[in-house]
Amino acid sequence: LKKRSKHESFIRSVKLFSTLNSYELQNLAEVLQPVKYKKGEYIITESEDGDTFFVLEKGKAQATKTLSPGCPPKVVMHYAKGDYFGELALIRNAPRAANVVASTDCTVLILDRDKFMRML
């Protein structure tokens, strides 16, 4: 219960969830699972199958994308607490469009496709 209320107060501050009522926030808080990543770890890998949505609870991350074959990935986005990613692959059932790499040690709250679809 303590964990749920901690997540609930955090997700209430996430812009994406600002229109949810208390009941919906409670349900979301129950299904979000925290996962920790160390600095430099890949949270998402470009072109892998995407079935998980992520909300950054602590730390920072950056998205990188391969813009030209054979060239190293370029940073295309920075993420901080409250930012989210992975929603496009989840909704479109498409491969990941970019990498997301932890810039610092971080914690993300994850929601998989099955739980996401049940929430709708």
PDB file of C-alpha atoms in Angstrom:
ATOM      1  CA  LEU A   1       0.000   0.000   0.000  1.00  0.00           C
ATOM      2  CA  LYS A   2       2.868   2.372   0.853  1.00  0.00           C
ATOM      3  CA  LYS A   3       4.551   1.616  -2.496  1.00  0.00           C
ATOM      4  CA  ARG A   4       1.292   2.205  -4.353  1.00  0.00           C
ATOM      5  CA  SER A   5       0.684   5.562  -2.684  1.00  0.00           C
ATOM      6  CA  LYS A   6       4.281   6.613  -3.438  1.00  0.00           C
ATOM      7  CA  HIS A   7       3.792   5.741  -7.116  1.00  0.00           C
ATOM      8  CA  GLU A   8       0.351   7.333  -7.133  1.00  0.00           C
ATOM      9  CA  SER A   9       1.659  10.702  -5.918  1.00  0.00           C
ATOM     10  CA  PHE A  10       4.460  10.562  -8.492  1.00  0.00           C
ATOM     11  CA  ILE A  11       2.242   9.607 -11.457  1.00  0.00           C
ATOM     12  CA  ARG A  12      -0.208  12.334 -10.474  1.00  0.00           C
ATOM     13  CA  SER A  13       2.650  14.774 -11.285  1.00  0.00           C
ATOM     14  CA  VAL A  14       3.257  13.255 -14.756  1.00  0.00           C
ATOM     15  CA  LYS A  15       1.610  15.452 -17.393  1.00  0.00           C
ATOM     16  CA  LEU A  16       0.449  12.465 -19.469  1.00  0.00           C
ATOM     17  CA  PHE A  17      -1.681  11.237 -16.551  1.00  0.00           C
ATOM     18  CA  SER A  18      -3.052  14.637 -15.471  1.00  0.00           C
ATOM     19  CA  THR A  19      -6.559  13.900 -16.759  1.00  0.00           C
ATOM     20  CA  LEU A  20      -6.965  10.629 -14.831  1.00  0.00           C
ATOM     21  CA  ASN A  21      -9.329  10.570 -11.875  1.00  0.00           C
ATOM     22  CA  SER A  22      -8.342   9.155  -8.464  1.00  0.00           C
ATOM     23  CA  TYR A  23      -9.705   5.688  -9.248  1.00  0.00           C
ATOM     24  CA  GLU A  24      -7.763   5.507 -12.533  1.00  0.00           C
ATOM     25  CA  LEU A  25      -4.591   6.764 -10.827  1.00  0.00           C
ATOM     26  CA  GLN A  26      -4.924   4.079  -8.143  1.00  0.00           C
ATOM     27  CA  ASN A  27      -5.345   1.378 -10.787  1.00  0.00           C
ATOM     28  CA  LEU A  28      -2.332   2.646 -12.717  1.00  0.00           C
ATOM     29  CA  ALA A  29      -0.218   2.829  -9.553  1.00  0.00           C
ATOM     30  CA  GLU A  30      -1.040  -0.823  -8.834  1.00  0.00           C
ATOM     31  CA  VAL A  31       0.220  -2.088 -12.203  1.00  0.00           C
ATOM     32  CA  LEU A  32       3.333   0.062 -12.692  1.00  0.00           C
ATOM     33  CA  GLN A  33       6.491  -1.859 -11.797  1.00  0.00           C
ATOM     34  CA  PRO A  34       9.749  -0.121 -10.798  1.00  0.00           C
ATOM     35  CA  VAL A  35      12.935  -1.223 -12.581  1.00  0.00           C
ATOM     36  CA  LYS A  36      16.421   0.182 -11.867  1.00  0.00           C
ATOM     37  CA  TYR A  37      19.094   0.819 -14.476  1.00  0.00           C
ATOM     38  CA  LYS A  38      22.744   1.778 -13.955  1.00  0.00           C
ATOM     39  CA  LYS A  39      24.392   4.641 -15.807  1.00  0.00           C
ATOM     40  CA  GLY A  40      25.191   3.520 -19.364  1.00  0.00           C
ATOM     41  CA  GLU A  41      22.681   0.656 -19.445  1.00  0.00           C
ATOM     42  CA  TYR A  42      20.264   0.397 -22.363  1.00  0.00           C
ATOM     43  CA  ILE A  43      16.640   0.701 -21.259  1.00  0.00           C
ATOM     44  CA  ILE A  44      15.404   0.326 -24.851  1.00  0.00           C
ATOM     45  CA  THR A  45      17.339  -0.899 -27.892  1.00  0.00           C
ATOM     46  CA  GLU A  46      16.565   0.488 -31.338  1.00  0.00           C
ATOM     47  CA  SER A  47      14.612  -1.906 -33.615  1.00  0.00           C
ATOM     48  CA  GLU A  48      13.787  -4.445 -30.899  1.00  0.00           C
ATOM     49  CA  ASP A  49      10.136  -5.393 -30.432  1.00  0.00           C
ATOM     50  CA  GLY A  50       8.379  -2.957 -28.161  1.00  0.00           C
ATOM     51  CA  ASP A  51       5.836  -4.159 -25.637  1.00  0.00           C
ATOM     52  CA  THR A  52       6.625  -1.902 -22.660  1.00  0.00           C
ATOM     53  CA  PHE A  53       5.938   1.734 -21.767  1.00  0.00           C
ATOM     54  CA  PHE A  54       8.326   3.564 -19.404  1.00  0.00           C
ATOM     55  CA  VAL A  55       7.989   6.559 -17.067  1.00  0.00           C
ATOM     56  CA  LEU A  56      11.239   7.933 -15.647  1.00  0.00           C
ATOM     57  CA  GLU A  57      10.787   8.160 -11.876  1.00  0.00           C
ATOM     58  CA  LYS A  58      14.396   8.996 -10.876  1.00  0.00           C
ATOM     59  CA  GLY A  59      17.517   9.957 -12.797  1.00  0.00           C
ATOM     60  CA  LYS A  60      18.128  10.942 -16.401  1.00  0.00           C
ATOM     61  CA  ALA A  61      18.258   9.145 -19.734  1.00  0.00           C
ATOM     62  CA  GLN A  62      18.814   9.987 -23.375  1.00  0.00           C
ATOM     63  CA  ALA A  63      17.452   8.673 -26.647  1.00  0.00           C
ATOM     64  CA  THR A  64      19.922   7.882 -29.404  1.00  0.00           C
ATOM     65  CA  LYS A  65      19.107   6.978 -32.986  1.00  0.00           C
ATOM     66  CA  THR A  66      21.094   5.611 -35.898  1.00  0.00           C
ATOM     67  CA  LEU A  67      20.591   8.289 -38.541  1.00  0.00           C
ATOM     68  CA  SER A  68      22.872   6.765 -41.197  1.00  0.00           C
ATOM     69  CA  PRO A  69      23.800   3.087 -41.592  1.00  0.00           C
ATOM     70  CA  GLY A  70      27.315   2.410 -40.337  1.00  0.00           C
ATOM     71  CA  CYS A  71      27.462   5.624 -38.273  1.00  0.00           C
ATOM     72  CA  PRO A  72      27.270   5.712 -34.471  1.00  0.00           C
ATOM     73  CA  PRO A  73      23.896   6.645 -32.956  1.00  0.00           C
ATOM     74  CA  LYS A  74      23.259  10.372 -32.307  1.00  0.00           C
ATOM     75  CA  VAL A  75      21.545  11.806 -29.223  1.00  0.00           C
ATOM     76  CA  VAL A  76      18.055  12.948 -30.274  1.00  0.00           C
ATOM     77  CA  MET A  77      16.289  13.496 -26.927  1.00  0.00           C
ATOM     78  CA  HIS A  78      16.970  13.923 -23.204  1.00  0.00           C
ATOM     79  CA  TYR A  79      14.672  12.556 -20.501  1.00  0.00           C
ATOM     80  CA  ALA A  80      14.288  13.599 -16.852  1.00  0.00           C
ATOM     81  CA  LYS A  81      11.968  12.718 -13.964  1.00  0.00           C
ATOM     82  CA  GLY A  82       8.364  12.520 -15.139  1.00  0.00           C
ATOM     83  CA  ASP A  83       9.208  12.018 -18.814  1.00  0.00           C
ATOM     84  CA  TYR A  84       7.963   8.905 -20.594  1.00  0.00           C
ATOM     85  CA  PHE A  85       8.950   6.844 -23.609  1.00  0.00           C
ATOM     86  CA  GLY A  86       8.110   3.601 -25.367  1.00  0.00           C
ATOM     87  CA  GLU A  87       4.484   4.541 -25.980  1.00  0.00           C
ATOM     88  CA  LEU A  88       4.735   4.495 -29.790  1.00  0.00           C
ATOM     89  CA  ALA A  89       5.971   0.918 -30.002  1.00  0.00           C
ATOM     90  CA  LEU A  90       3.303  -0.062 -27.486  1.00  0.00           C
ATOM     91  CA  ILE A  91       0.434   1.552 -29.396  1.00  0.00           C
ATOM     92  CA  ARG A  92       1.612   0.734 -32.918  1.00  0.00           C
ATOM     93  CA  ASN A  93       2.997  -2.737 -32.158  1.00  0.00           C
ATOM     94  CA  ALA A  94       6.113  -1.659 -34.071  1.00  0.00           C
ATOM     95  CA  PRO A  95       9.850  -2.029 -33.417  1.00  0.00           C
ATOM     96  CA  ARG A  96      11.578   0.551 -31.217  1.00  0.00           C
ATOM     97  CA  ALA A  97      12.464   3.720 -33.151  1.00  0.00           C
ATOM     98  CA  ALA A  98      15.467   4.618 -30.952  1.00  0.00           C
ATOM     99  CA  ASN A  99      17.698   3.510 -28.099  1.00  0.00           C
ATOM    100  CA  VAL A 100      17.133   4.908 -24.621  1.00  0.00           C
ATOM    101  CA  VAL A 101      20.248   4.822 -22.442  1.00  0.00           C
ATOM    102  CA  ALA A 102      20.498   5.702 -18.731  1.00  0.00           C
ATOM    103  CA  SER A 103      22.589   8.902 -18.404  1.00  0.00           C
ATOM    104  CA  THR A 104      22.649   8.411 -14.614  1.00  0.00           C
ATOM    105  CA  ASP A 105      21.513   5.599 -12.354  1.00  0.00           C
ATOM    106  CA  CYS A 106      17.747   5.695 -12.768  1.00  0.00           C
ATOM    107  CA  THR A 107      14.448   4.096 -11.889  1.00  0.00           C
ATOM    108  CA  VAL A 108      11.670   3.682 -14.415  1.00  0.00           C
ATOM    109  CA  LEU A 109       8.109   2.560 -13.851  1.00  0.00           C
ATOM    110  CA  ILE A 110       7.082   0.094 -16.530  1.00  0.00           C
ATOM    111  CA  LEU A 111       3.744  -0.910 -17.971  1.00  0.00           C
ATOM    112  CA  ASP A 112       3.584  -3.813 -20.415  1.00  0.00           C
ATOM    113  CA  ARG A 113       1.198  -4.055 -23.371  1.00  0.00           C
ATOM    114  CA  ASP A 114      -1.214  -6.491 -21.662  1.00  0.00           C
ATOM    115  CA  LYS A 115      -1.646  -4.253 -18.620  1.00  0.00           C
ATOM    116  CA  PHE A 116      -1.768  -1.154 -20.830  1.00  0.00           C
ATOM    117  CA  MET A 117      -4.592  -2.639 -22.917  1.00  0.00           C
ATOM    118  CA  ARG A 118      -6.518  -3.651 -19.784  1.00  0.00           C
ATOM    119  CA  MET A 119      -6.198  -0.066 -18.508  1.00  0.00           C
ATOM    120  CA  LEU A 120      -7.916   1.262 -21.669  1.00  0.00           C
TER     121      LEU A 120
END
